Coordinates of C-alpha atoms and ligand atoms in Angstrom, one line a residue:
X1 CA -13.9 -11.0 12.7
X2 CA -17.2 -11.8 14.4
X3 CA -19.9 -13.4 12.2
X4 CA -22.1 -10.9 13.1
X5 CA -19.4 -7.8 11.7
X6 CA -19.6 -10.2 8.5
X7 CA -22.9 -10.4 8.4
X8 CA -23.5 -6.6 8.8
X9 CA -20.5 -5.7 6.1
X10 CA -22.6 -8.6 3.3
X11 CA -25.8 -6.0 4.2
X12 CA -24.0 -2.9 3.4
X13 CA -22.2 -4.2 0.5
X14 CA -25.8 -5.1 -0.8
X15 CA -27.3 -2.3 -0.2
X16 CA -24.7 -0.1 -1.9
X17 CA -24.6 -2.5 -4.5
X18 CA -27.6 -0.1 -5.8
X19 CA -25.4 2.5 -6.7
X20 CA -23.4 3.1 -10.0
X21 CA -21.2 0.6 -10.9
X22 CA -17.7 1.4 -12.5
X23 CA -17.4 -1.5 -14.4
X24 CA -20.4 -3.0 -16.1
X25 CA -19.5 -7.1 -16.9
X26 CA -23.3 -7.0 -19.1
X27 CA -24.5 -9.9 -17.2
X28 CA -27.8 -10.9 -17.0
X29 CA -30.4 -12.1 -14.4
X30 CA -27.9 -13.6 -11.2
X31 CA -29.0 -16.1 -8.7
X32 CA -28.1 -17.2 -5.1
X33 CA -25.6 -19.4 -5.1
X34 CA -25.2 -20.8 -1.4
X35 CA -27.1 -18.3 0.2
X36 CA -25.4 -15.7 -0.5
X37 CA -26.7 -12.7 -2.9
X38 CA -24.6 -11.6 -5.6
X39 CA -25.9 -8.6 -7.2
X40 CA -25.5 -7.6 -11.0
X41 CA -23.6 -4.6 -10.2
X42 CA -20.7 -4.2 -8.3
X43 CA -20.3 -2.1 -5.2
X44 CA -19.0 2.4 -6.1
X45 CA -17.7 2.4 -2.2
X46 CA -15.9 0.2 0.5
X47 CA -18.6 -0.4 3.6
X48 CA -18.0 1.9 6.3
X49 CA -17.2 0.2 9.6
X50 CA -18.6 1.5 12.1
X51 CA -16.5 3.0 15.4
X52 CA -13.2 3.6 13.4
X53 CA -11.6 6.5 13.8
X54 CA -8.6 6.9 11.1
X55 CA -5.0 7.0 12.1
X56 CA -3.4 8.0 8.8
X57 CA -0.3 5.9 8.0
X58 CA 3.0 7.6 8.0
X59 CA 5.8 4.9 7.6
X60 CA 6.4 2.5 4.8
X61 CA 5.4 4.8 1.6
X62 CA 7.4 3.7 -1.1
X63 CA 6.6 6.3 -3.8
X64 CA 10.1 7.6 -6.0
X65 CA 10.5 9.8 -8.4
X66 CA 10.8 7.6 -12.0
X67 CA 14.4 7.6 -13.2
X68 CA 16.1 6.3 -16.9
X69 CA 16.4 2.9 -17.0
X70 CA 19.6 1.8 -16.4
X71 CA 20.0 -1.5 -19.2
X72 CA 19.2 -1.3 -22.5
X73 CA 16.2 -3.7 -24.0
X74 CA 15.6 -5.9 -26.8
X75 CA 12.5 -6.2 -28.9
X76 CA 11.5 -9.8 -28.8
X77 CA 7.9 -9.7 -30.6
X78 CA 4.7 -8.0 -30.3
X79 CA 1.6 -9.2 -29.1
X80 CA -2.0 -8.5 -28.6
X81 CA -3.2 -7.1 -25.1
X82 CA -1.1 -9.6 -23.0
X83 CA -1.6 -11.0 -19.5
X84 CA 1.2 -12.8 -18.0
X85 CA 4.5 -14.4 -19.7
X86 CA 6.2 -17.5 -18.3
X87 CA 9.5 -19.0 -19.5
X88 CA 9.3 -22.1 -20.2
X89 CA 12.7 -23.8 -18.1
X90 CA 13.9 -26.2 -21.0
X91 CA 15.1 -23.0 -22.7
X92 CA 12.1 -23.9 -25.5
X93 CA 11.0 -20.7 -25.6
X94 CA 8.5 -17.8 -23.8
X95 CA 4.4 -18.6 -23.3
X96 CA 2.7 -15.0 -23.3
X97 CA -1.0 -15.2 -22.7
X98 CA -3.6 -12.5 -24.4
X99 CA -6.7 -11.7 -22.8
X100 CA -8.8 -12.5 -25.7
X101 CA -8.4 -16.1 -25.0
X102 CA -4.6 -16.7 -26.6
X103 CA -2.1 -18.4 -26.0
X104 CA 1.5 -17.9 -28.0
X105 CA 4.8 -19.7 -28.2
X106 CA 7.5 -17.1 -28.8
X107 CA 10.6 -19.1 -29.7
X108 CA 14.2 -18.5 -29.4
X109 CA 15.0 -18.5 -33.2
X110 CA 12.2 -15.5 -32.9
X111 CA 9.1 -17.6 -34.5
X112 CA 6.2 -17.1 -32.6
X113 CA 3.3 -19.8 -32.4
X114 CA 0.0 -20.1 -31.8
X115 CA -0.8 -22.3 -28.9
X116 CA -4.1 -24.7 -29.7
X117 CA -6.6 -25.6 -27.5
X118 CA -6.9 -23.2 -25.0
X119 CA -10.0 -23.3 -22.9
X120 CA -13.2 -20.8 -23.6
X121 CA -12.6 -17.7 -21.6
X122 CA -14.9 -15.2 -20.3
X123 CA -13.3 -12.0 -22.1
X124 CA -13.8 -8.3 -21.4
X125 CA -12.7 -5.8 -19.1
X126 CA -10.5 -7.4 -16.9
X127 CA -11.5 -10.7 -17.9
X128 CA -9.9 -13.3 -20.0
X129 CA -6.8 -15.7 -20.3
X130 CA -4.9 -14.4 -17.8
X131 CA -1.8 -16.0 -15.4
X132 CA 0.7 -19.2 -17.4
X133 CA 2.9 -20.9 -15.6
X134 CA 5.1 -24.2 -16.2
X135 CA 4.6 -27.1 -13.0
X136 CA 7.7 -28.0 -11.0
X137 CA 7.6 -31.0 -12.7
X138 CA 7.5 -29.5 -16.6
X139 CA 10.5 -31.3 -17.6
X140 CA 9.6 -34.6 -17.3
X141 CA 5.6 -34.2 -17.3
X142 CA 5.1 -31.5 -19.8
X143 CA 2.5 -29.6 -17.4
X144 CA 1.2 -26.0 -17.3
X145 CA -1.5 -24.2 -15.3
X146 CA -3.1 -21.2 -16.3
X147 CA -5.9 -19.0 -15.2
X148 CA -8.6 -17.6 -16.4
X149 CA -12.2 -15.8 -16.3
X150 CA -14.7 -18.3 -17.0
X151 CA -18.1 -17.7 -17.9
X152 CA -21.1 -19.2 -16.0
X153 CA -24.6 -19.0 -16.0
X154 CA -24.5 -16.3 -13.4
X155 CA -21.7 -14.3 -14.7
X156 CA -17.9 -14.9 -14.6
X157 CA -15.6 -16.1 -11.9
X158 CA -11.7 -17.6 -11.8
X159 CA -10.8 -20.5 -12.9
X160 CA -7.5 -22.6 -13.1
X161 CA -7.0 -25.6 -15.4
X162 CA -3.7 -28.1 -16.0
X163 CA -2.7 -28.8 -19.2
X164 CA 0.0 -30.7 -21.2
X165 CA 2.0 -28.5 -23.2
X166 CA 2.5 -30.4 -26.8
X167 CA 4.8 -28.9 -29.3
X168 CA 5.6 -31.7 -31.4
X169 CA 1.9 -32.3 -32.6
X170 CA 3.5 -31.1 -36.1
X171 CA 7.1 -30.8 -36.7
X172 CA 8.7 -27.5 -37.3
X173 CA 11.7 -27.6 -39.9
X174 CA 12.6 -24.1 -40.6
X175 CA 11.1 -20.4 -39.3
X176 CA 8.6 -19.7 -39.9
X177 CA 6.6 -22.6 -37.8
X178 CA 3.1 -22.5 -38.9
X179 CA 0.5 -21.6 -36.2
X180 CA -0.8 -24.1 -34.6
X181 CA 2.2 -26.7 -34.4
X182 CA 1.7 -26.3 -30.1
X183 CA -1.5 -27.5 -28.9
X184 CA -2.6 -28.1 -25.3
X185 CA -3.8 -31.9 -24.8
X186 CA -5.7 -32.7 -20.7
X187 CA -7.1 -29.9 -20.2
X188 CA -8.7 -30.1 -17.3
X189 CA -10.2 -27.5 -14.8
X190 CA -9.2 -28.7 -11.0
X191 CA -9.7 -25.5 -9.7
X192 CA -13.3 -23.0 -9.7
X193 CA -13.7 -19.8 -7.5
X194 CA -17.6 -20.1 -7.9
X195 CA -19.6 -17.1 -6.7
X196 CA -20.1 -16.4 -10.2
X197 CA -20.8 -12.7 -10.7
X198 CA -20.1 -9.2 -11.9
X199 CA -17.1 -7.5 -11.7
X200 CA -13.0 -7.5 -12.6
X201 CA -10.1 -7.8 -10.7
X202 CA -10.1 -11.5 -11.3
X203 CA -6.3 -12.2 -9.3
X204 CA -5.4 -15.4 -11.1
X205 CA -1.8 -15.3 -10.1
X206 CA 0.0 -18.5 -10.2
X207 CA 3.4 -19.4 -7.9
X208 CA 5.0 -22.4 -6.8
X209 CA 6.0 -23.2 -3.5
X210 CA 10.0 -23.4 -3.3
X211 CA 9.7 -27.0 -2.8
X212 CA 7.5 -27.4 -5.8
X213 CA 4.7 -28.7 -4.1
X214 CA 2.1 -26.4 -3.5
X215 CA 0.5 -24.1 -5.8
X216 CA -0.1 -20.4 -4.8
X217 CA -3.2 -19.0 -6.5
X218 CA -4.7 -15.4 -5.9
X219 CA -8.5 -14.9 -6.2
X220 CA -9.4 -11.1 -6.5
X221 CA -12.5 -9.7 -4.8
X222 CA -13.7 -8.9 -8.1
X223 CA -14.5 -5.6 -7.3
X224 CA -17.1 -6.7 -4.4
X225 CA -15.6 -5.4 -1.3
X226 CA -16.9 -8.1 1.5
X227 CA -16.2 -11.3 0.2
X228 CA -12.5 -10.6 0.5
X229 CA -13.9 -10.5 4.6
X230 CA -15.9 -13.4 3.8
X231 CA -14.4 -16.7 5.0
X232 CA -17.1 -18.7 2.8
X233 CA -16.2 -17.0 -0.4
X234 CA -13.4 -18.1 -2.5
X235 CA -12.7 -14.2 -2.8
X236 CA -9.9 -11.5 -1.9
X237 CA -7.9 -14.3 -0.9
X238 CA -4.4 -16.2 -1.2
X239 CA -5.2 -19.9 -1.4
X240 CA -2.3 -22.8 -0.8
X241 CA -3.3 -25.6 -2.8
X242 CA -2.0 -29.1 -4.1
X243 CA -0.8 -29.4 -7.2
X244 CA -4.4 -31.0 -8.0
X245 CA -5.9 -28.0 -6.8
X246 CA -7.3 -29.4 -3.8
X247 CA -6.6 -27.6 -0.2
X248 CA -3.2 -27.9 1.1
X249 CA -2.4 -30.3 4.4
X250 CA -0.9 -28.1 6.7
X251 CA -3.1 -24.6 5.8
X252 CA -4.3 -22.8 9.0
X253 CA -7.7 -23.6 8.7
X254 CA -7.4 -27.1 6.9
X255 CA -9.4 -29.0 9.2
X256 CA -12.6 -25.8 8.3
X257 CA -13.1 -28.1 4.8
X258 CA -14.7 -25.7 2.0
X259 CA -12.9 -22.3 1.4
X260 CA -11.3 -22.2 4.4
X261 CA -9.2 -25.5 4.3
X262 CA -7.7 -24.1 0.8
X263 CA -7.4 -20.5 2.8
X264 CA -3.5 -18.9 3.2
X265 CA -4.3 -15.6 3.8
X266 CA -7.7 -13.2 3.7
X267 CA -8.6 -9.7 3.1
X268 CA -6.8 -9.0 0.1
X269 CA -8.2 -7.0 -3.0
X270 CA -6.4 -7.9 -6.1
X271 CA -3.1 -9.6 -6.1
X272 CA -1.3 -9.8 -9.5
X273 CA 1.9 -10.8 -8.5
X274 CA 3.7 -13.0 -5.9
X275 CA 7.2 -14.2 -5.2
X276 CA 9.2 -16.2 -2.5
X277 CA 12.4 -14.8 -0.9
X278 CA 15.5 -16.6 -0.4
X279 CA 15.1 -16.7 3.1
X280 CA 11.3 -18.4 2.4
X281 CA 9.4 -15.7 2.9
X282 CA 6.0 -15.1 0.6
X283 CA 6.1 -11.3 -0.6
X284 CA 2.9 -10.4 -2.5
X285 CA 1.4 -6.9 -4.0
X286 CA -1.7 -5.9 -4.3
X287 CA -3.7 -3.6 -6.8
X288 CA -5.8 -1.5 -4.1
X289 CA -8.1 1.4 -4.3
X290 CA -7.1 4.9 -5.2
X291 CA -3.7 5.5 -3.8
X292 CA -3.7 2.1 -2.0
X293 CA -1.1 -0.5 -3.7
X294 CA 0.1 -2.5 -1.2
X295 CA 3.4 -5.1 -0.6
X296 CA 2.7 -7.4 1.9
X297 CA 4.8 -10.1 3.7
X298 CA 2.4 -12.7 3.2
X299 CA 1.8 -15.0 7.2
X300 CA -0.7 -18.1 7.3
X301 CA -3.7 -17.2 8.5
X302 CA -3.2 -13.4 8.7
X303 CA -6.0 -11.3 7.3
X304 CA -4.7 -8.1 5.4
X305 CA -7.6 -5.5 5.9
X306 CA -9.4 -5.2 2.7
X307 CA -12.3 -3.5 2.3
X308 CA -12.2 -2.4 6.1
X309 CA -8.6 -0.7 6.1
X310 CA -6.3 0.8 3.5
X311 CA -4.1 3.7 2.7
X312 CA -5.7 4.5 -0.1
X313 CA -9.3 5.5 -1.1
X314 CA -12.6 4.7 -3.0
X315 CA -12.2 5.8 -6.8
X316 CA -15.3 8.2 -5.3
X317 CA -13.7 9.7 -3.0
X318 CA -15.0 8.3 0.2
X319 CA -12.2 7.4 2.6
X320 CA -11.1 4.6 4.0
X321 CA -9.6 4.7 7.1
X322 CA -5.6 3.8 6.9
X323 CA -4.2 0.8 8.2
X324 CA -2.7 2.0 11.5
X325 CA -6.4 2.8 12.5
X326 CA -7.1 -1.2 13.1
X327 CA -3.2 -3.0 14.0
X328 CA -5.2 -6.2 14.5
X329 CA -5.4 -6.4 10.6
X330 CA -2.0 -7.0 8.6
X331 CA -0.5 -3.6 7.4
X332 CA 1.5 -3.6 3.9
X333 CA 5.4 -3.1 4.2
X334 CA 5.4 -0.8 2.0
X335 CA 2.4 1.2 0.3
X336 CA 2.1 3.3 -3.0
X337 CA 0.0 6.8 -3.1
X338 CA -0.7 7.9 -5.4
X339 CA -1.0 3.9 -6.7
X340 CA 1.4 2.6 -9.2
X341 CA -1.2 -0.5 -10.4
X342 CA 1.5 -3.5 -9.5
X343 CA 1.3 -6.1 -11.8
X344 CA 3.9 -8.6 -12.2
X345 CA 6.4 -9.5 -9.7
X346 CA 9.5 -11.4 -9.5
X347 CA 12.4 -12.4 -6.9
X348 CA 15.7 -12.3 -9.4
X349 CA 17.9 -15.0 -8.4
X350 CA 19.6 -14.6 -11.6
X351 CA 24.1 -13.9 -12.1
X352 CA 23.5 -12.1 -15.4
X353 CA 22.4 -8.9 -13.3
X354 CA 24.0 -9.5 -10.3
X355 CA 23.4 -6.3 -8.5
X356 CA 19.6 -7.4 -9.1
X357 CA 20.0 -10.3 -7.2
X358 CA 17.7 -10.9 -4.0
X359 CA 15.7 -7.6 -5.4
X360 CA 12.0 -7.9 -6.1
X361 CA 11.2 -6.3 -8.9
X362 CA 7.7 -5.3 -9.9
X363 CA 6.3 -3.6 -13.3
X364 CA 3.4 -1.3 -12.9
X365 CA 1.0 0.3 -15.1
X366 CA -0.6 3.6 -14.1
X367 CA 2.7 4.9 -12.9
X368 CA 4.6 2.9 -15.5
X369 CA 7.5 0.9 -15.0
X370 CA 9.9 -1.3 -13.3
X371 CA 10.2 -0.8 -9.0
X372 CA 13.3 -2.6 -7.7
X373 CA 12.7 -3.4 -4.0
X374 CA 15.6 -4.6 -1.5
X375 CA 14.7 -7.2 0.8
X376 CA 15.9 -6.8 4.2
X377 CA 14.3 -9.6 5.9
X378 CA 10.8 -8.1 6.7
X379 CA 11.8 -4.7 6.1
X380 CA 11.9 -3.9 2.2
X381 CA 13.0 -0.8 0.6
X382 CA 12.1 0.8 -2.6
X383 CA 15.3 1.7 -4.3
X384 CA 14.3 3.1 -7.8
X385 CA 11.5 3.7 -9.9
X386 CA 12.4 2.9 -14.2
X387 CA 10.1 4.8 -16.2
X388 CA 10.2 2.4 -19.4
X389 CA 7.6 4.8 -21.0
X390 CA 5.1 2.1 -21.5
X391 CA 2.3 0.3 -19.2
X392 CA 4.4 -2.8 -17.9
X393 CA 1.9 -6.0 -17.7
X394 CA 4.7 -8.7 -16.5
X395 CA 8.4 -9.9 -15.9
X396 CA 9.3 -13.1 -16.0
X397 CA 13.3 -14.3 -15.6
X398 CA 14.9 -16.7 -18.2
X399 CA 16.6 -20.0 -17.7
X400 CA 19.9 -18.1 -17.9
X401 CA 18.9 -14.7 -16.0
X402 CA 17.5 -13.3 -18.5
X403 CA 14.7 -10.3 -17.4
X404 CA 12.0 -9.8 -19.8
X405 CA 9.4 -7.8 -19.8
X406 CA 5.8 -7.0 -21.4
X407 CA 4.1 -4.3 -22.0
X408 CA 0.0 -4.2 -21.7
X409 CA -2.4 -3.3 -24.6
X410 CA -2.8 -3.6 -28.3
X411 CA 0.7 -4.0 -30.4
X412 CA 2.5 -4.8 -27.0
X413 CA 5.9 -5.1 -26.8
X414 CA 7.9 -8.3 -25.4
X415 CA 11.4 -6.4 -24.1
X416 CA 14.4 -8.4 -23.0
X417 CA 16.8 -5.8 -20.6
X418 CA 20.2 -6.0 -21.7
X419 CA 23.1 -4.0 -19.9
X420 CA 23.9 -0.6 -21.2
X421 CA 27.0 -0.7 -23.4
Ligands
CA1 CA1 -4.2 -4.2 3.1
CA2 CA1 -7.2 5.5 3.6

C-alpha cells in the first residue's frame, strides 16, 4: 500500500474513533507514542476505502451443520476462565493459563498446582494471561513463553516473557501437592508490542517453527482497524522472531529494522491459533468481524486484507467489501459466515486417532466446538463440525496423542477425547 493510502486510512480511523466504542478498556488520559495518535476509544466501523466496488466471495465457505461428537471425553479438572493449555513434553503434566493472571499445573495423578510467579497482567475483557507454551529446548532448559496484556501508562498492549519453569522449589510426596510447589524463576519480558492503548483482541498466540528455532507470535489489532495496515505498528500482524524475541534473519523485510524486520505477514485482525503442516506450510485462523473468520495459508511478506477487505462485516452493520473485490490482498482458504470465533488450533500428528492425522483441528466459541479441516496441500476442506455443547477456548495434543480440550469461562472444563466404546 502507498504511504499516502496509509496515511488517509490512520485519518479515518481517527476520526471514527469519535464514535461508540464496543469495548470500553477504562483507560485514562493516552499520549503519542511515536507520532502516532492512539485514541481512548476504539474505532465502531472498518474505514471505507475509497473506489472499491464489492465482489462478494463465493468459493471457500466452510460453514457445516454441527454434528455428535464422535469420541467420548474425560473430565480432567476445572478451572477458572482459561486462555490457552500447553502440554508440557516430559509427560509432567498440562499448563492452563486463566485470564485473571493464573497459571496452573494440572498433573497426571490429577493434582492441580498453582504456578508462582507469574508476571502482573493487564486483566479485563479480553485482556490478561493469555497464550503458554514450552521452548524447543524445555527438556534440557526448563523454558516457557507466555503472553500476555500488560498494562502501561497509556493503556494495555502484548507482551511476551521467558521463563523457567521450577517444579521442584518444594517437594511433592503424595496428592494433594500444596499450591505453590511450581514457581516461575527469569522472568523476563524480551518481547513488547508497544502502542499502548484501548481495546481487546490482544493475539498472543505462540508457535514454534518446525526446526525449533523461531518463535511465531500473533499481535491482534486490538480492535483498531489501521494499524493492522500499518507497517510501523507492531499490530494485526504475524511476527517471526528469535527465540530471544528479536526479528528473525531471513524475514522479508529484515533489512527495514523496527517492526518491519520482525514482520511475517500483515493485515490480520486477531489470530488465536496457528499450526505448521507436514509439508511446512504455516496455516493460521483468524477471529474477524461479523461473519468473517478466516483460515489462511500464511506466505512471507503477504498482507491478508484487514480492515480493507473481508467476507464478513462491522458488528454495525456497515459492510466491508469481500475479498475477491481487491485479489492483490491474500484471500482466506476457507472463510466462516456466520463466524464460528476460532480459537485454538492444532495440526494432530498424533497414532492414538489416526484418522485425525494431518487434520487441523480448531475449537470455536460462538458456534461451539471442534472443526476438523483436511489439508490438501493449499486446498483445505472442512469435514465436520462437533457441537461439544460448550464454548471451546483451546486444544492442545499430549506427548502420546492425546487431544484435550478446554472450555472458556467460569467453572471451565479441561476434556481429554477418548474413543467411543
Ligand atoms: Ca483477511
Ligand atoms: Ca464483506
Amino acid at each position: 500500500m502507498h504511504k499516502r493510502a496509509i496515511q488517509a486510512l490512520v485519518l479515518t480511523g481517527s476520526l471514527l474513533a469519535c464514535s461508540a466504542a464496543p469495548e470500553s478498556a477504562g483507560n485514562a488520559q493516552t499520549t503519542v507514542p511515536a507520532n502516532k495518535p492512539v485514541s481512548t476509544r476504539v474505532p465502531e466501523n472498518s474505514p471505507l476505502e475509497p473506489n472499491i466496488v464489492n465482489v462478494p466471495a463465493t468459493a471457500g465457505r466452510a460453514n457445516l451443520p454441527p454434528t455428535a461428537p464422535p469420541y467420548a471425553t474425560v473430565e480432567l479438572g476445572r478451572f477458572n476462565s482459561p486462555f490457552a493449555i500447553a502440554v508440557l513434553p516430559g509427560g509432567e503434566g498440562i499448563l492452563v493459563t486463566e485470564k485473571a493472571g493464573v497459571l496452573k499445573l494440572r498433573r497426571p495423578d490429577g493434582t492441580v498446582s498453582t504456578v508462582a510467579g507469574v508476571p502482573q497482567v493487564a486483566r479485563g475483557g479480553q485482556g490478561g494471561l493469555l497464550d503458554i507454551a514450552a521452548a524447543p529446548g524445555f527438556a534440557a532448559d526448563r523454558s516457557i513463553y507466555l503472553s500476555y496484556a500488560e498494562s502501561g501508562p497509556d493503556g494495555s498492549a502484548l507482551a511476551l516473557a521467558r521463563a523457567t519453569l521450577d517444579l521442584n522449589s518444594i517437594k511433592c510426596i503424595r496428592a494433594p501437592c500444596p499450591t505453590g510447589d511450581a514457581r516461575l524463576t527469569n522472568v523476563a519480558v524480551i518481547w513488547r508490542s508497544g502502542v499502548n492503548g484501548p481495546g481487546g483482541q490482544f493475539g498472543g498466540n505462540i508457535l514454534f517453527s518446525p526446526d525449533g528455532r523461531y518463535l511465531f507470535l500473533s499481535s491482534g489489532e486490538r480492535q483498531r482497524f489501521t494499524p493492522a495496515q500499518d507497517p510501523q505498528q507492531a499490530l494485526g500482524k504475524l511476527f517471526r522472531l528469535t527465540l530471544d524475541g528479536k526479528a528473525a534473519p531471513g524475514n522479508p523485510m529484515f533489512a527495514k529494522g523496527g517492526v518491519e524486520a520482525m514482520t511475517w505477514s500483515s493485515g490480520h485482525r486477531n489470530s488465536y491459533g496457528m499450526a505448521f503442516a507436514p509439508d511446512g506450510r504455516l496455516w493460521s485462523e483468524e477471529m474477524g468481524p461479523r461473519g468473517g473468520d478466516e483460515l489462511n495459508l500464511i506466505l512471507p511478506g503477504k498482507n491478508y486484507g484487514w480492515p480493507i477487505v473481508s467476507n464478513g462485516d462491522n458488528y454495525s452493520g456497515q459492510p466491508i467489501p469481500d475479498h475477491p473485490s481487491r485479489p492483490d490482498l491474500e484471500a482466506p482458504k476457507l472463510w466462516w459466515n456466520p463466524a464460528i470465533s476460532p480459537t485454538g488450533m492444532i495440526l494432530y500428528s498424533g497414532a492414538k486417532f489416526p484418522e485425525l492425522k494431518g487434520s487441523l483441528l480448531i475449537t470455536s466459541m460462538s458456534d461451539a466446538g471442534l472443526t476438523r479441516v483436511v489439508l490438501d496441500r493449499d486446498k483445505p476442506r472442512a469435514v465436520a463440525f462437533w457441537d461439544f455443547g460448550a464454548r471451546l477456548r483451546d486444544i492442545a495434543q499430549g506427548t502420546a496423542g492425546e487431544i484435550y480440550l478446554i472450555e472458556d469461562g467460569p467453572n471451565a472444563r479441561l476434556l481429554q477425547l477418548e474413543p467411543k466404546r
